[in-house]
Amino acid sequence: MFFICSNLYEHLLQSQQNCAQLFAEFPYIAFDRHYLYIVYIVTTMSTAFLTAIAVILCILFRILNVNSQPLKPSVWCLDQQFLDTLYKIAPVLKEPYVPTRLWGFSGHMQTVLHSIIGRVKCPWPLGERVYLSLEDGSTLTYDLYQPIREFEDDITLAICPGIGNSSESVYIRTFVHYAQCHGYRCAVLNHIGALGSVQVTATRIFTYGHTEDFADMIDNLHRKYPGTSIITVGFSLGGNLITKYLGETQARKPESVIGGISICQGYNAVEGTKCLLNWQNFRRLYLYIMTENMKSIILKHRQVLLSDESIQRHNLNEREIIAAATLPELDEAYTRRVHNFSTTQELYRWSSSENYFDNIDKPIIFINAKDDPLIPEFLLGAVKNFVVSHQQACYIEVAHGGHLGFYEGGFIYPNPVTWLDRTLIAMIGALFIVHTTPNKHKSGIPAQR
């Protein structure tokens, strides 16, 4: 039998005619002509098929980066007392971050799953929506969530979501619920235009650098809870806004604001948009998705944003807005005109948080992932230089996590609470302790630890 199978396989690999000749040599084997042909096709294709599968697996394993190992976060900080407090309250910084085994070591997978799924087993925290009428006629809303567990210290988290996001975004809901369970009050800014249920009442929406909406929410919180301590938390675009807010000298900042945490921002909008225009690391694809999301917000409120009066006042062209294929094109056609900037470069320079670092006088923590496909590594140099030359400032760089992903645990299915959620809660506690403890500004080693 082995001899028959061996000869059968060898001859099948040679030609179709050999198939018939081979079976003719074994008349005691009954076969059908069509069956013979199928056997021939399958065997001749098996090598090519297996080769293709092998290539696909190699590419997949390369994308998933499965050979990587969990690593401890890298920390840059000049202020030794500040750093000691962080390590004491947030020991997670001394432990390796363990992403989900199969796909968590890929920045792309972390980013894509964050965009599509957000978080697993996401709760829906209950809160109240606060409406504010602004001087320019805009209607600003934020959602307010009270702590589930009461603690002695009254701390409010002023949360600024990413581009086009709101209190209804899954990752925001998960973090808010986790913070509520730890005794924190949360206020989440809803970027103007992001909520479909709230109509735009003026000819503008949110931008990358306008902090006035966030400042109005802070002021309202200060009036509602004059005894609370406010810690600002910003995700992606929100990280840029809270950093710029803390560094603006003309911004209205109540004394109740005691510090901030920025997550996955790019710091420099000028250079960041240049990078997003390249196909390297699929950044152009991410840019296309962000552009379409921004266009959908504008077109969703076109009756107000693209009214005849608005088009005439700001010299807008609706066809150019609809045809915009990138954010710079959309900003040229819409954003810079509505906000009276002469060029998009001027808008981007004004919006970049790194230009406001030197005026920050509150404790601040920055977090980025090294494999974030939206933020190239060279953009992180400015924040590293800042924290190693200023007191009460810290930069944390995680090897993996993507853009706002930071899923951890499990082989395929991650834990419901991410590394980022756990770490943020610990850092909030550390910032409050720093605020209540006199700082002797003991300088440490201004380098990576």
Short mmCIF file of C-alpha atoms in Angstrom, two decimals:
data_model
loop_
_atom_site.label_atom_id
_atom_site.label_comp_id
_atom_site.label_asym_id
_atom_site.label_seq_id
_atom_site.Cartn_x
_atom_site.Cartn_y
_atom_site.Cartn_z
CA MET A 1 0.00 0.00 0.00
CA PHE A 2 2.83 2.39 0.81
CA PHE A 3 4.43 1.61 -2.57
CA ILE A 4 1.15 2.37 -4.36
CA CYS A 5 0.67 5.68 -2.53
CA SER A 6 4.25 6.78 -3.15
CA ASN A 7 4.06 6.05 -6.86
CA LEU A 8 0.64 7.66 -7.07
CA TYR A 9 1.87 10.89 -5.52
CA GLU A 10 5.04 11.08 -7.64
CA HIS A 11 3.23 10.51 -10.89
CA LEU A 12 0.43 12.90 -10.04
CA LEU A 13 2.96 15.65 -9.62
CA GLN A 14 4.31 15.11 -13.12
CA SER A 15 1.33 15.41 -15.46
CA GLN A 16 -2.32 14.67 -15.93
CA GLN A 17 -1.53 11.92 -18.46
CA ASN A 18 0.59 10.15 -15.90
CA CYS A 19 -2.46 9.94 -13.65
CA ALA A 20 -4.34 7.77 -16.11
CA GLN A 21 -1.25 5.74 -16.92
CA LEU A 22 -0.56 5.13 -13.24
CA PHE A 23 -4.04 3.88 -12.47
CA ALA A 24 -3.98 1.72 -15.60
CA GLU A 25 -1.06 -0.13 -14.03
CA PHE A 26 -3.33 -1.01 -11.11
CA PRO A 27 -6.51 -2.43 -12.75
CA TYR A 28 -7.81 -3.71 -9.44
CA ILE A 29 -8.27 -0.10 -8.29
CA ALA A 30 -11.61 1.28 -9.47
CA PHE A 31 -11.56 4.98 -10.26
CA ASP A 32 -13.63 7.63 -11.95
CA ARG A 33 -12.06 9.99 -14.54
CA HIS A 34 -13.46 13.09 -12.85
CA TYR A 35 -12.24 11.91 -9.46
CA LEU A 36 -8.78 11.42 -10.95
CA TYR A 37 -8.76 14.96 -12.24
CA ILE A 38 -9.75 16.38 -8.83
CA VAL A 39 -7.02 14.40 -7.10
CA TYR A 40 -4.52 15.70 -9.63
CA ILE A 41 -5.54 19.34 -9.15
CA VAL A 42 -5.45 19.13 -5.32
CA THR A 43 -2.04 17.52 -5.21
CA THR A 44 -0.46 19.88 -7.73
CA MET A 45 -1.84 22.90 -5.89
CA SER A 46 -0.89 21.73 -2.42
CA THR A 47 2.67 23.04 -2.56
CA ALA A 48 1.63 26.50 -3.80
CA PHE A 49 -1.24 26.58 -1.30
CA LEU A 50 0.96 25.69 1.64
CA THR A 51 3.54 28.24 0.52
CA ALA A 52 0.89 30.95 0.39
CA ILE A 53 -0.36 29.99 3.85
CA ALA A 54 3.21 30.11 5.17
CA VAL A 55 3.77 33.59 3.70
CA ILE A 56 0.48 34.86 5.13
CA LEU A 57 1.38 33.48 8.55
CA CYS A 58 4.81 35.11 8.43
CA ILE A 59 3.27 38.47 7.55
CA LEU A 60 0.63 38.04 10.24
CA PHE A 61 3.19 37.16 12.88
CA ARG A 62 5.28 40.16 11.81
CA ILE A 63 2.29 42.50 12.10
CA LEU A 64 1.23 41.00 15.44
CA ASN A 65 4.81 41.32 16.70
CA VAL A 66 4.38 38.11 18.70
CA ASN A 67 8.11 37.77 19.41
CA SER A 68 8.04 40.82 21.71
CA GLN A 69 8.15 40.49 25.47
CA PRO A 70 6.48 42.56 28.22
CA LEU A 71 8.58 45.55 29.27
CA LYS A 72 8.50 48.03 32.13
CA PRO A 73 7.50 51.60 31.25
CA SER A 74 10.36 54.06 30.78
CA VAL A 75 10.11 57.16 32.97
CA TRP A 76 11.71 60.59 32.53
CA CYS A 77 11.60 62.96 35.51
CA LEU A 78 13.83 65.61 37.09
CA ASP A 79 11.97 66.05 40.39
CA GLN A 80 12.99 63.16 42.65
CA GLN A 81 10.29 63.79 45.26
CA PHE A 82 7.64 63.88 42.55
CA LEU A 83 8.97 60.64 41.08
CA ASP A 84 9.11 58.92 44.48
CA THR A 85 5.46 59.81 45.09
CA LEU A 86 4.49 58.41 41.69
CA TYR A 87 6.28 55.13 42.34
CA LYS A 88 4.78 54.86 45.80
CA ILE A 89 1.17 55.43 44.75
CA ALA A 90 1.48 53.87 41.28
CA PRO A 91 3.71 50.78 41.67
CA VAL A 92 2.37 49.63 38.29
CA LEU A 93 5.08 51.85 36.80
CA LYS A 94 7.71 49.48 38.18
CA GLU A 95 6.01 46.42 36.69
CA PRO A 96 6.10 45.15 33.10
CA TYR A 97 3.06 46.00 31.02
CA VAL A 98 1.69 42.66 29.73
CA PRO A 99 -0.44 43.16 26.59
CA THR A 100 -2.92 40.55 25.36
CA ARG A 101 -0.66 37.76 24.14
CA LEU A 102 -1.83 37.08 20.58
CA TRP A 103 -2.32 40.62 19.25
CA GLY A 104 -1.54 43.08 22.07
CA PHE A 105 2.10 43.59 21.04
CA SER A 106 0.96 45.18 17.78
CA GLY A 107 0.38 48.92 17.93
CA HIS A 108 -1.90 48.68 14.90
CA MET A 109 -4.09 45.99 16.45
CA GLN A 110 -4.34 47.92 19.71
CA THR A 111 -5.29 51.08 17.82
CA VAL A 112 -7.80 49.44 15.46
CA LEU A 113 -9.53 47.47 18.21
CA HIS A 114 -9.71 50.59 20.35
CA SER A 115 -11.37 52.43 17.45
CA ILE A 116 -13.83 49.65 16.61
CA ILE A 117 -14.58 48.00 19.96
CA GLY A 118 -13.33 50.50 22.53
CA ARG A 119 -13.43 48.37 25.66
CA VAL A 120 -14.80 44.94 26.56
CA LYS A 121 -17.78 44.66 28.92
CA CYS A 122 -18.17 48.42 28.85
CA PRO A 123 -20.52 49.82 31.52
CA TRP A 124 -22.85 52.75 30.94
CA PRO A 125 -22.39 55.13 33.89
CA LEU A 126 -25.36 57.27 34.86
CA GLY A 127 -24.88 61.00 34.99
CA GLU A 128 -26.52 64.32 34.20
CA ARG A 129 -25.97 66.49 31.14
CA VAL A 130 -25.12 70.12 31.83
CA TYR A 131 -25.91 72.75 29.18
CA LEU A 132 -23.98 76.03 28.96
CA SER A 133 -24.82 78.94 26.65
CA LEU A 134 -21.59 80.63 25.55
CA GLU A 135 -21.02 84.25 24.55
CA ASP A 136 -20.64 83.42 20.85
CA GLY A 137 -24.02 81.67 20.79
CA SER A 138 -22.60 78.14 21.02
CA THR A 139 -24.22 75.50 23.19
CA LEU A 140 -21.65 73.61 25.23
CA THR A 141 -22.50 70.43 27.10
CA TYR A 142 -20.64 68.25 29.53
CA ASP A 143 -21.75 65.14 31.40
CA LEU A 144 -21.36 65.06 35.17
CA TYR A 145 -20.96 61.80 37.09
CA GLN A 146 -20.98 61.56 40.88
CA PRO A 147 -18.74 59.09 42.73
CA ILE A 148 -20.24 55.67 43.48
CA ARG A 149 -18.17 55.37 46.64
CA GLU A 150 -17.73 58.37 48.90
CA PHE A 151 -14.25 59.32 50.11
CA GLU A 152 -13.03 62.01 52.47
CA ASP A 153 -11.19 63.92 49.73
CA ASP A 154 -13.32 65.78 47.17
CA ILE A 155 -11.63 65.32 43.77
CA THR A 156 -13.16 66.06 40.38
CA LEU A 157 -11.71 64.79 37.13
CA ALA A 158 -12.18 67.19 34.20
CA ILE A 159 -11.95 64.86 31.21
CA CYS A 160 -11.32 66.00 27.64
CA PRO A 161 -11.89 63.21 25.05
CA GLY A 162 -10.13 62.67 21.71
CA ILE A 163 -11.02 64.10 18.33
CA GLY A 164 -14.75 63.91 17.66
CA ASN A 165 -15.34 61.91 20.84
CA SER A 166 -17.67 62.57 23.76
CA SER A 167 -18.99 61.16 27.03
CA GLU A 168 -20.70 58.46 24.96
CA SER A 169 -17.41 57.05 23.62
CA VAL A 170 -16.76 53.57 24.95
CA TYR A 171 -13.27 54.18 26.34
CA ILE A 172 -14.50 57.31 28.14
CA ARG A 173 -17.43 55.44 29.68
CA THR A 174 -15.16 52.66 30.92
CA PHE A 175 -12.71 55.07 32.53
CA VAL A 176 -15.48 57.16 34.08
CA HIS A 177 -17.10 54.11 35.68
CA TYR A 178 -13.73 52.91 37.01
CA ALA A 179 -13.02 56.38 38.42
CA GLN A 180 -16.48 56.57 40.03
CA CYS A 181 -15.82 53.27 41.78
CA HIS A 182 -12.66 54.82 43.26
CA GLY A 183 -14.51 57.80 44.67
CA TYR A 184 -13.90 60.43 41.99
CA ARG A 185 -16.44 62.82 40.49
CA CYS A 186 -16.08 63.02 36.71
CA ALA A 187 -16.99 65.76 34.24
CA VAL A 188 -16.63 64.87 30.55
CA LEU A 189 -16.52 67.60 27.93
CA ASN A 190 -18.64 66.90 24.86
CA HIS A 191 -16.83 68.53 21.96
CA ILE A 192 -19.21 70.89 20.17
CA GLY A 193 -20.66 69.01 17.21
CA ALA A 194 -19.66 65.54 18.41
CA LEU A 195 -23.06 64.63 19.86
CA GLY A 196 -25.78 64.01 17.33
CA SER A 197 -28.44 64.68 19.95
CA VAL A 198 -27.19 68.23 20.66
CA GLN A 199 -27.67 70.76 17.90
CA VAL A 200 -24.94 73.21 16.95
CA THR A 201 -26.20 76.74 17.60
CA ALA A 202 -23.28 78.80 16.26
CA THR A 203 -21.13 78.62 13.14
CA ARG A 204 -18.29 76.66 14.71
CA ILE A 205 -17.35 73.31 16.19
CA PHE A 206 -14.34 72.21 18.26
CA THR A 207 -10.76 72.56 17.01
CA TYR A 208 -7.34 71.17 17.92
CA GLY A 209 -6.23 74.20 19.94
CA HIS A 210 -9.21 76.20 21.20
CA THR A 211 -9.30 75.65 24.96
CA GLU A 212 -12.18 78.05 25.71
CA ASP A 213 -14.80 75.27 25.84
CA PHE A 214 -12.72 73.29 28.31
CA ALA A 215 -12.08 76.45 30.36
CA ASP A 216 -15.83 77.16 30.50
CA MET A 217 -16.46 73.65 31.84
CA ILE A 218 -13.74 74.10 34.48
CA ASP A 219 -15.20 77.43 35.58
CA ASN A 220 -18.67 75.93 35.85
CA LEU A 221 -17.32 73.04 37.93
CA HIS A 222 -15.50 75.48 40.20
CA ARG A 223 -18.73 77.38 40.84
CA LYS A 224 -20.69 74.19 41.48
CA TYR A 225 -18.07 72.65 43.79
CA PRO A 226 -15.86 75.43 45.20
CA GLY A 227 -14.20 73.03 47.65
CA THR A 228 -13.20 70.38 45.13
CA SER A 229 -9.72 69.74 43.72
CA ILE A 230 -9.79 69.49 39.91
CA ILE A 231 -7.41 67.27 37.96
CA THR A 232 -7.50 67.56 34.18
CA VAL A 233 -7.28 64.38 32.09
CA GLY A 234 -6.95 64.52 28.30
CA PHE A 235 -6.95 61.74 25.71
CA SER A 236 -5.21 62.27 22.34
CA LEU A 237 -6.55 65.63 21.06
CA GLY A 238 -7.84 66.19 24.60
CA GLY A 239 -4.29 65.75 25.90
CA ASN A 240 -3.15 68.56 23.63
CA LEU A 241 -6.01 70.77 24.84
CA ILE A 242 -5.47 70.24 28.58
CA THR A 243 -1.72 70.80 28.20
CA LYS A 244 -2.27 74.00 26.23
CA TYR A 245 -4.89 75.10 28.77
CA LEU A 246 -2.44 74.65 31.66
CA GLY A 247 0.27 76.52 29.75
CA GLU A 248 -1.76 79.47 28.49
CA THR A 249 -1.06 82.61 30.48
CA GLN A 250 -4.29 84.30 29.43
CA ALA A 251 -6.51 81.30 30.24
CA ARG A 252 -8.80 81.48 33.25
CA LYS A 253 -7.54 78.85 35.66
CA PRO A 254 -9.15 78.59 39.11
CA GLU A 255 -6.89 77.72 42.03
CA SER A 256 -8.85 74.47 42.39
CA VAL A 257 -7.05 73.09 39.31
CA ILE A 258 -4.16 71.15 40.84
CA GLY A 259 -2.62 69.25 37.91
CA GLY A 260 -3.10 67.32 34.69
CA ILE A 261 -2.52 64.05 32.86
CA SER A 262 -2.08 63.85 29.08
CA ILE A 263 -2.42 60.58 27.16
CA CYS A 264 -1.26 59.85 23.59
CA GLN A 265 -1.03 63.39 22.24
CA GLY A 266 1.34 64.41 19.44
CA TYR A 267 2.56 67.76 20.89
CA ASN A 268 3.39 69.33 17.50
CA ALA A 269 0.52 69.70 15.01
CA VAL A 270 2.78 71.10 12.27
CA GLU A 271 5.12 68.11 12.14
CA GLY A 272 2.40 65.66 13.12
CA THR A 273 0.22 66.44 10.11
CA LYS A 274 3.25 66.13 7.81
CA CYS A 275 3.84 62.61 9.13
CA LEU A 276 0.19 61.65 8.74
CA LEU A 277 0.38 62.55 5.05
CA ASN A 278 2.90 59.73 4.51
CA TRP A 279 1.91 56.11 3.90
CA GLN A 280 4.63 54.86 6.24
CA ASN A 281 3.14 52.76 9.05
CA PHE A 282 -0.30 53.20 7.39
CA ARG A 283 -0.54 56.75 8.77
CA ARG A 284 -2.25 58.04 5.62
CA LEU A 285 -5.02 55.49 6.17
CA TYR A 286 -5.56 56.69 9.75
CA LEU A 287 -5.58 60.27 8.47
CA TYR A 288 -8.28 59.40 5.94
CA ILE A 289 -10.48 57.93 8.68
CA MET A 290 -10.03 61.02 10.90
CA THR A 291 -10.76 63.30 7.96
CA GLU A 292 -13.99 61.48 7.13
CA ASN A 293 -15.06 61.64 10.78
CA MET A 294 -14.49 65.41 10.88
CA LYS A 295 -16.31 65.90 7.59
CA SER A 296 -19.25 63.85 8.85
CA ILE A 297 -19.54 66.16 11.89
CA ILE A 298 -19.51 69.26 9.69
CA LEU A 299 -22.03 67.84 7.22
CA LYS A 300 -24.25 66.56 10.02
CA HIS A 301 -24.69 70.16 11.15
CA ARG A 302 -24.46 71.72 7.68
CA GLN A 303 -27.68 73.70 8.10
CA VAL A 304 -25.90 75.89 10.65
CA LEU A 305 -22.21 75.46 9.82
CA LEU A 306 -22.69 75.83 6.06
CA SER A 307 -25.59 78.23 6.02
CA ASP A 308 -25.61 80.99 3.42
CA GLU A 309 -24.62 83.50 6.09
CA SER A 310 -21.69 81.38 7.31
CA ILE A 311 -20.46 80.69 3.78
CA GLN A 312 -20.50 84.37 2.94
CA ARG A 313 -18.97 85.54 6.24
CA HIS A 314 -16.08 83.06 6.22
CA ASN A 315 -15.66 82.73 2.45
CA LEU A 316 -16.40 78.98 2.48
CA ASN A 317 -16.84 76.63 -0.46
CA GLU A 318 -19.00 73.62 0.37
CA ARG A 319 -17.68 71.61 -2.57
CA GLU A 320 -14.09 72.04 -1.35
CA ILE A 321 -15.10 70.92 2.13
CA ILE A 322 -16.82 67.79 0.81
CA ALA A 323 -13.93 67.01 -1.56
CA ALA A 324 -11.23 67.35 1.14
CA ALA A 325 -9.28 64.09 1.33
CA THR A 326 -6.99 65.00 4.24
CA LEU A 327 -7.23 67.03 7.43
CA PRO A 328 -4.93 69.78 6.07
CA GLU A 329 -7.23 70.12 3.05
CA LEU A 330 -10.29 70.23 5.31
CA ASP A 331 -8.63 72.75 7.61
CA GLU A 332 -7.74 74.90 4.62
CA ALA A 333 -11.29 74.75 3.30
CA TYR A 334 -13.06 75.20 6.64
CA THR A 335 -11.28 75.38 10.02
CA ARG A 336 -8.71 78.12 9.46
CA ARG A 337 -11.30 80.30 7.69
CA VAL A 338 -13.93 80.03 10.42
CA HIS A 339 -11.35 80.84 13.11
CA ASN A 340 -9.61 83.64 11.16
CA PHE A 341 -6.18 82.14 10.59
CA SER A 342 -4.30 83.21 7.49
CA THR A 343 -2.82 79.74 6.85
CA THR A 344 -3.20 76.21 8.19
CA GLN A 345 0.43 76.33 9.35
CA GLU A 346 -0.41 79.31 11.54
CA LEU A 347 -3.39 77.38 12.93
CA TYR A 348 -1.23 74.32 13.65
CA ARG A 349 1.55 76.30 15.34
CA TRP A 350 -0.96 78.10 17.54
CA SER A 351 -2.62 74.77 18.42
CA SER A 352 0.56 72.82 19.31
CA SER A 353 0.85 72.21 23.05
CA GLU A 354 4.66 72.04 23.04
CA ASN A 355 4.73 75.81 22.45
CA TYR A 356 3.10 76.30 25.87
CA PHE A 357 5.24 73.94 27.98
CA ASP A 358 7.33 76.63 29.68
CA ASN A 359 4.32 78.36 31.23
CA ILE A 360 2.90 75.27 32.93
CA ASP A 361 3.01 75.79 36.69
CA LYS A 362 0.98 72.78 37.82
CA PRO A 363 2.14 69.16 38.26
CA ILE A 364 1.67 67.31 34.98
CA ILE A 365 2.17 63.76 33.69
CA PHE A 366 2.49 62.73 30.04
CA ILE A 367 1.91 59.19 28.74
CA ASN A 368 2.69 57.85 25.25
CA ALA A 369 3.13 54.44 23.65
CA LYS A 370 6.26 53.88 21.60
CA ASP A 371 4.33 51.81 19.02
CA ASP A 372 1.56 54.39 18.54
CA PRO A 373 1.08 54.38 14.73
CA LEU A 374 -0.26 57.95 14.78
CA ILE A 375 2.60 59.50 16.78
CA PRO A 376 6.11 58.98 15.34
CA GLU A 377 8.86 58.71 17.91
CA PHE A 378 10.66 61.91 16.92
CA LEU A 379 7.65 63.97 18.09
CA LEU A 380 8.29 62.78 21.64
CA GLY A 381 11.62 64.58 21.98
CA ALA A 382 10.09 67.90 23.03
CA VAL A 383 8.19 66.46 25.99
CA LYS A 384 11.25 64.52 27.17
CA ASN A 385 13.33 67.69 27.11
CA PHE A 386 10.62 69.51 29.04
CA VAL A 387 10.26 67.04 31.91
CA VAL A 388 14.01 66.73 32.49
CA SER A 389 14.31 70.50 32.91
CA HIS A 390 11.16 71.34 34.93
CA GLN A 391 9.96 70.42 38.40
CA GLN A 392 6.84 68.36 39.01
CA ALA A 393 6.68 67.04 35.47
CA CYS A 394 6.99 63.43 34.35
CA TYR A 395 6.95 61.58 31.03
CA ILE A 396 6.04 57.88 30.86
CA GLU A 397 6.71 55.89 27.70
CA VAL A 398 5.24 52.42 27.28
CA ALA A 399 6.73 50.08 24.68
CA HIS A 400 3.32 48.82 23.57
CA GLY A 401 -0.27 50.00 23.73
CA GLY A 402 -0.91 51.69 20.38
CA HIS A 403 -3.07 54.78 20.29
CA LEU A 404 -5.26 54.73 23.43
CA GLY A 405 -5.42 50.92 23.44
CA PHE A 406 -3.32 49.57 26.31
CA TYR A 407 -5.29 46.32 26.51
CA GLU A 408 -3.74 43.80 28.86
CA GLY A 409 -4.06 40.21 30.02
CA GLY A 410 -5.45 37.10 28.38
CA PHE A 411 -4.41 35.30 25.21
CA ILE A 412 -7.11 36.54 22.83
CA TYR A 413 -9.72 38.17 25.07
CA PRO A 414 -8.30 41.06 27.18
CA ASN A 415 -9.19 42.13 30.69
CA PRO A 416 -12.19 44.49 31.03
CA VAL A 417 -9.98 47.12 32.72
CA THR A 418 -6.96 48.25 30.72
CA TRP A 419 -3.46 49.07 31.91
CA LEU A 420 -4.21 52.70 31.15
CA ASP A 421 -7.35 52.80 33.31
CA ARG A 422 -5.51 51.25 36.27
CA THR A 423 -2.50 53.52 35.88
CA LEU A 424 -4.53 56.72 35.53
CA ILE A 425 -6.42 56.07 38.76
CA ALA A 426 -3.14 55.57 40.61
CA MET A 427 -1.60 58.72 39.09
CA ILE A 428 -4.61 60.81 40.06
CA GLY A 429 -4.05 59.79 43.66
CA ALA A 430 -0.37 60.65 43.32
CA LEU A 431 -1.14 64.13 41.94
CA PHE A 432 -3.44 64.83 44.88
CA ILE A 433 -0.76 63.79 47.36
CA VAL A 434 1.79 66.00 45.58
CA HIS A 435 -0.68 68.88 45.87
CA THR A 436 -1.17 68.37 49.61
CA THR A 437 2.52 67.71 50.36
CA PRO A 438 5.09 70.56 50.30
CA ASN A 439 7.61 69.99 47.54
CA LYS A 440 11.27 70.51 48.35
CA HIS A 441 12.15 70.24 44.64
CA LYS A 442 14.84 67.70 45.15
CA SER A 443 16.36 67.13 41.72
CA GLY A 444 16.88 63.63 40.49
CA ILE A 445 18.73 62.29 37.49
CA PRO A 446 17.22 63.96 34.40
CA ALA A 447 17.22 60.85 32.28
CA GLN A 448 15.42 57.63 31.50
CA ARG A 449 14.80 55.35 34.46
#
